[in-house]
Every structure is written in C-alpha cells, then in structure tokens.
XYZ file of C-alpha atoms in Angstrom:
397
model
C 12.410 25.411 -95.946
C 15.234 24.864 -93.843
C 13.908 27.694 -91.371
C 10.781 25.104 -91.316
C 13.317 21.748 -90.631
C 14.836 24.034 -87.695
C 11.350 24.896 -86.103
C 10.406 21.423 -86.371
C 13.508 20.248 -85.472
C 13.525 22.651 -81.911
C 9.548 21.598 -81.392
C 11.012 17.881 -81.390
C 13.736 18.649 -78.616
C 11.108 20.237 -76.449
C 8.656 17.903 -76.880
C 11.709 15.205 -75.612
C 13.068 17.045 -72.708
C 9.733 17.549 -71.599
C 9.187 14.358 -71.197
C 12.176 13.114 -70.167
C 11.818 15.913 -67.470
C 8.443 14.280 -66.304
C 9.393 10.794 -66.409
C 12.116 11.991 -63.730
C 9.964 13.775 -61.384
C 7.654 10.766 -61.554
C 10.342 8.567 -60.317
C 11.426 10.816 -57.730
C 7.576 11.288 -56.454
C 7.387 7.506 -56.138
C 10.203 7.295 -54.234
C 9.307 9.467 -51.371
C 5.384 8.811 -51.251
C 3.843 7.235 -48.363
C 1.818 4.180 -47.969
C -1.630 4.485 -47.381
C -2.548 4.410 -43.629
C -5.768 2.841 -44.293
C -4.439 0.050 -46.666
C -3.416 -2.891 -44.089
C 0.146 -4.786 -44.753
C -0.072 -8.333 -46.512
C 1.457 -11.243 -44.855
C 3.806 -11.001 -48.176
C 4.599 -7.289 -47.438
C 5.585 -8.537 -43.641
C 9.385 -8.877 -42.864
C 7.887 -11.635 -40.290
C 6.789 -13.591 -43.257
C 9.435 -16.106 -44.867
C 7.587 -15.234 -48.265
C 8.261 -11.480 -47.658
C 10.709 -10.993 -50.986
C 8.291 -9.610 -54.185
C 7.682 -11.753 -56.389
C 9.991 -12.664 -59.808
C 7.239 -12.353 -62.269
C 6.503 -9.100 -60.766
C 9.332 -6.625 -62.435
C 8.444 -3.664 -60.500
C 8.047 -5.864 -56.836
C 11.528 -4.109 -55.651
C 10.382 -0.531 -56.044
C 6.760 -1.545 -54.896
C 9.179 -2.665 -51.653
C 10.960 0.515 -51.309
C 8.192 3.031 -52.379
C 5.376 1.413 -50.019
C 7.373 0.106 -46.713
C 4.921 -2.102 -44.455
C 4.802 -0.955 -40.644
C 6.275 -3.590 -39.429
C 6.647 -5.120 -35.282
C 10.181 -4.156 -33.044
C 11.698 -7.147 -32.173
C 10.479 -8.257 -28.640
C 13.702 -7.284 -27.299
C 12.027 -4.090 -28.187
C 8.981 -4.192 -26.821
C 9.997 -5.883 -23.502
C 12.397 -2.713 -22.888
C 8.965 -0.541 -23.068
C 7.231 -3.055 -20.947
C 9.825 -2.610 -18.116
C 9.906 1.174 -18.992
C 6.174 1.682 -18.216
C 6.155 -0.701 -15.492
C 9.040 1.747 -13.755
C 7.195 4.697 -14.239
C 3.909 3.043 -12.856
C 5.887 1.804 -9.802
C 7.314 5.452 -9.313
C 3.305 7.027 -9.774
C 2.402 4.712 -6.843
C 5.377 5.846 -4.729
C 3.971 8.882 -5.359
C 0.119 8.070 -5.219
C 1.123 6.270 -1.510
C 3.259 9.748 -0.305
C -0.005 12.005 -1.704
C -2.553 9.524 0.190
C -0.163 10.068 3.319
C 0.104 14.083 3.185
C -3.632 14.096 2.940
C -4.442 12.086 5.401
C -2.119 13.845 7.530
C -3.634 17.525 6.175
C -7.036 16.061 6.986
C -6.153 15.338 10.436
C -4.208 18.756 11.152
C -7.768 20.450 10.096
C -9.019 18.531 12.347
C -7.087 19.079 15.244
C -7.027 23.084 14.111
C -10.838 22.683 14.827
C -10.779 21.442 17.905
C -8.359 24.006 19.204
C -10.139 26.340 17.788
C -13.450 25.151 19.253
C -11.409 25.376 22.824
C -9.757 28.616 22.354
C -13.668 29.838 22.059
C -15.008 28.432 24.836
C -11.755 29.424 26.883
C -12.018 33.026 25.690
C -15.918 32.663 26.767
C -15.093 31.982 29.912
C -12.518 33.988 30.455
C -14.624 37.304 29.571
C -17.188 35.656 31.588
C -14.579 36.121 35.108
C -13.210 39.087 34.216
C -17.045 40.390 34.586
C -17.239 39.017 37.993
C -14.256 40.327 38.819
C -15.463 43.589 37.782
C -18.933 43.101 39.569
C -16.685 42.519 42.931
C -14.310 45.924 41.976
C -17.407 48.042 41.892
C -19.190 46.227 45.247
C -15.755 46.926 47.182
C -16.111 50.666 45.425
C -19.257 51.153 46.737
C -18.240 50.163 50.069
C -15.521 52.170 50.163
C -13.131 49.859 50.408
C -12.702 49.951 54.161
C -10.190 47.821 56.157
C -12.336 45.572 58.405
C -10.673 47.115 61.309
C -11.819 50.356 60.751
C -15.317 48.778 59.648
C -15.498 47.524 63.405
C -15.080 50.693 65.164
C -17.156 52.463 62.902
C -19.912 50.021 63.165
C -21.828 50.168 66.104
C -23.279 46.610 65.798
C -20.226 43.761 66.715
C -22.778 40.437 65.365
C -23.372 42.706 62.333
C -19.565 43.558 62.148
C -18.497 39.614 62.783
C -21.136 38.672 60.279
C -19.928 40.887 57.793
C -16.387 39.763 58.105
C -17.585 36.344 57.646
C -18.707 37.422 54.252
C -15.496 39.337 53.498
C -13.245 36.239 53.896
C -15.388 34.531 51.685
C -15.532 37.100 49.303
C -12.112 37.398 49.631
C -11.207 33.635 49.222
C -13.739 33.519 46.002
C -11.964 36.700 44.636
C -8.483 34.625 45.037
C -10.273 31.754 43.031
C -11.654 33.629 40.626
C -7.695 35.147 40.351
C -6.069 31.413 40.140
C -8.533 30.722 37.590
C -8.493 33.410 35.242
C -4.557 33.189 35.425
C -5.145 29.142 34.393
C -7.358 29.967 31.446
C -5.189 32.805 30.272
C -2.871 30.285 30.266
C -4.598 27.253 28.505
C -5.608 30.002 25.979
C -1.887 30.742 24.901
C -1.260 27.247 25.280
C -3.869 26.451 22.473
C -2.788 29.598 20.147
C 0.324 28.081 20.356
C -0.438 24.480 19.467
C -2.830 25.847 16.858
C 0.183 28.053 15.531
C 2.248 24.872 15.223
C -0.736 22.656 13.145
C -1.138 25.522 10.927
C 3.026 25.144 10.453
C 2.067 20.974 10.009
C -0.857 21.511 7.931
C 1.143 23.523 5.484
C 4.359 21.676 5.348
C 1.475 18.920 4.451
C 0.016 20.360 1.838
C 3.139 20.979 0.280
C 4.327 17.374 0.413
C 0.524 16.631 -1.357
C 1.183 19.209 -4.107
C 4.726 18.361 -5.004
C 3.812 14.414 -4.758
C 0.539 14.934 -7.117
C 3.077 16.451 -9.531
C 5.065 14.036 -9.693
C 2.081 11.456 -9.774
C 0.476 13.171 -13.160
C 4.236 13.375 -14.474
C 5.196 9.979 -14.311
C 1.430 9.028 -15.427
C 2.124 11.459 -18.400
C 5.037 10.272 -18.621
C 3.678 6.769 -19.620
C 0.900 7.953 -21.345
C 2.998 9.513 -24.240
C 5.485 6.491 -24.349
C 2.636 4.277 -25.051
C 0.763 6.889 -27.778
C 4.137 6.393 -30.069
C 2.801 2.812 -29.980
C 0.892 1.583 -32.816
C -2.552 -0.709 -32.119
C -0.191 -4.273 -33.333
C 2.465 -3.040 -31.019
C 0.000 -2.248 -28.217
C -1.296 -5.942 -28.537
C 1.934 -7.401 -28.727
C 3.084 -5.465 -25.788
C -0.358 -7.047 -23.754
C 0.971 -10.690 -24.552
C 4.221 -9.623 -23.008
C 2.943 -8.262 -19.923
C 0.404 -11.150 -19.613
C 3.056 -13.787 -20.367
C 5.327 -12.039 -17.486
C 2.595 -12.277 -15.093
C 2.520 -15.572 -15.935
C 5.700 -16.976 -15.365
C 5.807 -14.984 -12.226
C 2.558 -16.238 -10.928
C 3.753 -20.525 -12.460
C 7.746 -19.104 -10.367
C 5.963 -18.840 -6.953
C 3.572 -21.419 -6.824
C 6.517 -23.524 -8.363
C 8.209 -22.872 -5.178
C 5.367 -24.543 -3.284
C 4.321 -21.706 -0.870
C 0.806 -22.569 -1.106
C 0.613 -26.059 -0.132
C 0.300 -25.607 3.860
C -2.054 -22.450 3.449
C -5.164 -23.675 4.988
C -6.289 -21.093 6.752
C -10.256 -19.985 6.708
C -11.735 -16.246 6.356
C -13.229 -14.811 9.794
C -16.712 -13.351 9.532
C -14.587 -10.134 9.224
C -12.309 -10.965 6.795
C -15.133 -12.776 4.291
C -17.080 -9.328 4.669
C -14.065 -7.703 3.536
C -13.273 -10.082 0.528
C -16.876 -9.578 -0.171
C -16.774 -6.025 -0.684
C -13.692 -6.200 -2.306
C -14.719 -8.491 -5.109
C -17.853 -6.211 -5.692
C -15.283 -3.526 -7.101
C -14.243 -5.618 -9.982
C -14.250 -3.674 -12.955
C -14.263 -0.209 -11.493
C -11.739 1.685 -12.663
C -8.070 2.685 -11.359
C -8.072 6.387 -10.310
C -4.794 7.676 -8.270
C -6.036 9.112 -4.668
C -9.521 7.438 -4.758
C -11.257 5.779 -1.854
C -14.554 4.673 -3.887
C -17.814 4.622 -4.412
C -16.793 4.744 -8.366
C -12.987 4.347 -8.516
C -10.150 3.062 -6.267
C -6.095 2.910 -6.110
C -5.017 -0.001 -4.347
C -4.917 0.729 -0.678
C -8.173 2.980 -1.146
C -9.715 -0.422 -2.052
C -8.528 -2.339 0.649
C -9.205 0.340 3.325
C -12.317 0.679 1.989
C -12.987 -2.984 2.330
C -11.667 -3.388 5.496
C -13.773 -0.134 6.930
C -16.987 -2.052 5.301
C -16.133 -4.896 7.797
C -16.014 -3.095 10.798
C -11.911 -2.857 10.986
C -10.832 0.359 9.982
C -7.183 0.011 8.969
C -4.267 2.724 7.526
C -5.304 4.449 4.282
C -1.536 3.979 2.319
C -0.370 0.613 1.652
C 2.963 1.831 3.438
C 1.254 2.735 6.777
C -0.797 -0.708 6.364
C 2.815 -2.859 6.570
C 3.746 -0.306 8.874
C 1.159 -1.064 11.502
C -0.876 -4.266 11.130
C 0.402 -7.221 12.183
C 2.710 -8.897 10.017
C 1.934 -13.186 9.063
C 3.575 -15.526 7.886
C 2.635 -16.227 3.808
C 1.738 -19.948 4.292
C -0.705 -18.663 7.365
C -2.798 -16.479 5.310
C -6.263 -16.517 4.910
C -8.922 -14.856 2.721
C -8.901 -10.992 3.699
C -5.268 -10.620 4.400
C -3.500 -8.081 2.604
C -0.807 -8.924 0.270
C 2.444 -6.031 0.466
C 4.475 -5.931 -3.116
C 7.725 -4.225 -3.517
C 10.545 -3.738 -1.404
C 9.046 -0.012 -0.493
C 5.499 -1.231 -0.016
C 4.384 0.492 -2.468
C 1.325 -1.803 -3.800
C -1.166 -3.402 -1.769
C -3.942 -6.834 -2.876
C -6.213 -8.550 -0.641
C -5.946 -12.246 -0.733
C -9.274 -13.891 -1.783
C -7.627 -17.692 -1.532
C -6.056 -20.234 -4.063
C -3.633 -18.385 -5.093
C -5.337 -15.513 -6.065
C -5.443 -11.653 -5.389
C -7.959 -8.803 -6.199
C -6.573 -5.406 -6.159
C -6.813 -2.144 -8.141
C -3.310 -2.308 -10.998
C -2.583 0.735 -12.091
C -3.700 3.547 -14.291
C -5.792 2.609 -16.785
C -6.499 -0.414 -15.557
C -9.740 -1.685 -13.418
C -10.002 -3.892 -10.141
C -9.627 -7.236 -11.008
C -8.516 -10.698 -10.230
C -4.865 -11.728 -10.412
C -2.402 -14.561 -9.583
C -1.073 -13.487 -6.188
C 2.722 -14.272 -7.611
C 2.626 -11.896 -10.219
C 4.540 -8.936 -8.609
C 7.472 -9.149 -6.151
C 5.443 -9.616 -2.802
C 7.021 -8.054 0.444
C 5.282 -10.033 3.108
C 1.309 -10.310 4.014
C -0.529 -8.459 6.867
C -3.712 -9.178 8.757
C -6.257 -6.182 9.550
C -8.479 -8.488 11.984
C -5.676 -10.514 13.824
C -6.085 -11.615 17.453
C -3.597 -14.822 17.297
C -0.536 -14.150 14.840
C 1.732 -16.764 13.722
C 4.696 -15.554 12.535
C 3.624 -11.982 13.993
C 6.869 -9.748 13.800
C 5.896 -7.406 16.844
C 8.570 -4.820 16.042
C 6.928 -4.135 12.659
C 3.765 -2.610 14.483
C-alpha cells in the first residue's frame, strides 16, 4: 500500500513538472516568434497612431505588443539621409557615365584616325613598290647598255645626230631617274611618318580604353551601390522616400521661380531648335540606360545629342564637352531647345522645352520625362544653334 501511495505519488510530480516544463517553453517560443509577413500592421499596432497602446480589456495586449512588433516607418530624418545618400551616388554614376561617354568617343575617333593611316600607309607602300620597279626597269636598260659614259658613246658611235639624239634622251632619263630618287626618298619618308603617328593612336587608343573600363566600373559600382541601399528598403519606406524626393523637387523648382528668373524669358524656338524639342519630347517614357544614344534608351546628353543631331546641329556627345564648347546664354535669354547644364561639374544635361519646364533623361531607373527646370542646381544654359548670343561668354568655347 504505501509502495502504491509512492508510485502514485512520483506519477503526480511528473505529470507537474511536465507541465510546468511546457508551459515555460511556450512562453519562451512566444517571445521570440516572428510576425507574419503577410499579415499587414493595424493602424492600432502603428507607433504613428496616437491609439497605438493595446487595449485595457485586452489582458494579454502587452505581450501581443512585444511578441508581434509592427514594421514600422524611420523617422524622415531617416529617410531624407537615404534620399541625399542615393542622390550622391547617382551624381557620382553620371560623373562617371559623362568620363565613359568621353573615353569612347575619344576611342572611336582614334580607330578612326588608325584607319585612315592605315589606309595611307597602303597606298604609300603601293606606290612606293610601284618606283622601286621603275627604278629597276632603268638599272637593267643602263645594264644592257653597258653603262657607257656618253663620252666614250660619241667616239664609239659613228653617227654624231644619232649620238646628240641619244644624249638628249640620257639627260632626260637621267633627270627622271633623279625624280623618281626625290620621290621614293619622300614616300619612304611619309611612310615612317604615318607608322609613327599610327604608333602614337594605338598608345591614345589604349590609354582610352582604359579610362572607359575603369570609368564603367565605377559607373556599375556606384549604380550597385544604390541599388542595394534601396533593396534594404521596404515597399512603405520606398513610397515615403518618393514623397520626399518629389516634395524636394518641389521646393526647388517653387525656390527658383520664386526668385523671378523667368519673367523676362521671351524668347521663341528657331525651326532648329523646335525640331529638336520635338524629338526630344518623343522620348518620354523611354527608359534611363548609362552610355546610350537611343533608338530605345538614353542618358542625358545621349538624348540631347541625339536631338540636336535630328535637327541638323550635331553638337558634343557628354554634357561636359556640351558647356565646354557651345555658346554659353544668359538664363533669362533662353528659348525652347537650349540646353540646361546642372551641377557645378556639368555633370547633367535637360533641354528646355519653355515655361519653366525641362525634359531630360534622370537617372537609373528612371525614364525621360518632364520636369520643373529648378529642380537641380543649374550651372548655366547653352545654345547648340546660336548665331546672335546675348550674354555669350566667348572664353567658354
């Protein structure tokens, strides 16, 4: 009997720890679990929301709190640190973008010139073979001759006309042999002067390449760069961050035309500069791709080359070599079809399409579009199709 009390007794202590053992692992699972991703937060569950707190009548509302946190918005402070983050590292891809656009264009014209020489150093070496052939044709006439001194010619000829006629021929076989000398020695010389220019391109035309590779690096880096800082994003963040970048274009765009710059532009597109406007406008909606000229996707001075080459004006491909060398205008004399240089390193380019407004190709992952022309620091405007410039800075071409 009492050996029965002590098996009960031991049954009743296991049957207790047991489930004092499970009620503690239940409350430590609940502590650590996760809130469903798919289940969206409550305005209740949202620190944002003054009736955020759980409910009294609900006695398990603070562990609900603690066990199911709601994903909840930075403060804008926040977010406006990531905007200016992203905006630096898209400024720094279009330095880039503008130095790879550069190199190539400068590779592209190296080939080009490496062609030509090329092309010349043919020909030259054509020719050249071609005199040293006559000059071999003449060796083997004087062979045959004998290679007698006219003087000797004379007394062994017994004909004087024949002899003075055949010393006629000698000087000018002599004086075509001394032109045919002077001009082989010429095109032996243009010939090393080519290989040696060519030599030099092909020194250019690498040094250019290199500068293209190392600036497409750092073009995909700082895109990548970007990219991943806006992947730790979540979609509410992502929108929030929108309404901060639109609401800073904003109040840069309401800043300028604040200051009144518009109010004495006046001036009307040229036939040139509506073509170019034209063609511009027709881009809307394509897509930003670093490097690209068109038909499908543009960066910003691909556009407005582009545009400006479908109006008859071809212009510099970079946006840097576009302030570099068009003529520079005053901002309250532009007109539709001037182009619109941002940044203190020129570094963006818009075309001006009038009232205030700009189209232009942003940034990656972005399209062509229409913008305020205020929205982004502007350096000064150019005009592709000047003839009278006010304002024209003349040391700036």
């Amino acid at each position: 009997m009492g050996r029965g009390r002590r098996t009960v007794l031991a049954t009743a202590v296991t049957v207790v720890c047991a489930v004092t053992v499970l009620g503690a692992s239940g409350t430590a699972f609940a502590t650590v679990r996760q809130p469903d991703p798919s289940s969206a937060p409550t305005a209740s569950s949202s620190p944002s929301s003054p009736s955020s707190p759980s409910s009294p009548s609900s006695p398990s509302g603070s562990a609900a709190a603690s066990s199911s946190p709601s994903v909840t918005l930075p403060p804008d402070k926040d977010l406006e640190a990531v905007r200016k983050k992203l905006d630096g590292l898209y400024h720094d891809a279009a330095v880039a973008t503008d130095a790879y656009n550069a190199a190539e264009e400068k590779a592209d014209q190296q080939s080009a010139e490496i062609s030509e020489l090329n092309k010349k150093i043919a020909a030259g070496q054509l020719k050249l073979d071609r005199m040293k052939d006559r000059a071999g044709a003449a060796a083997r006439d004087q062979y045959r001759t004998g290679g007698l001194p006219p003087q000797v010619q004379f007394m062994l000829s017994g004909d004087p006309q024949r002899f003075l006629d055949s010393a006629g021929l000698v000087l000018q076989g002599q004086r075509a042999t001394s032109d045919l000398i002077d001009d082989m020695t010429r095109t032996q010389q243009d010939l090393r002067h080519y290989a040696d220019d060519a030599a030099d391109r092909l020194k250019d035309l690498e040094a250019h390449r290199k500068a293209r590779a190392a600036a497409q690096k750092r073009v995909q880096e700082r895109i990548e760069e970007a990219e991943k800082l806006q992947d730790t994003l979540e979609a509410r963040q992502r929108e929030r961050l929108a309404q901060l970048e639109k609401q800073a274009a904003e109040q840069a765009q309401t800043a300028w035309l604040g200051t009144g710059v518009l109010k004495d532009v006046a001036g009307k597109a040229t036939d040139a500069g509506t073509a170019a406007v034209r063609f511009a406008t027709a881009q809307i909606g394509k897509p930003y791709e670093w490097g690209a000229e068109g038909p499908k996707t543009y960066d910003c001075s691909g556009l407005t080359s582009q545009a400006w080459a479908a109006a008859g004006r071809p212009i510099p491909r970079t946006s840097q070599e576009q302030w570099r060398q068009l003529p520079h205008v005053a901002v309250q004399d532009m007109r539709p079809g001037d182009l619109i240089i941002y940044f203190g390193d020129a570094s963006h380019v818009a075309m001006y399409v009038g009232d205030g407004r700009i189209v232009h190709a942003p940034r990656p992952g972005r399209t062509v579009t229409l913008a305020g022309a205020g929205e982004m620091p502007i350096l000064g405007v150019v005009r592709p199709d000047a003839t009278e410039i006010p304002g024209h800075r003349p040391d700036a071409d």
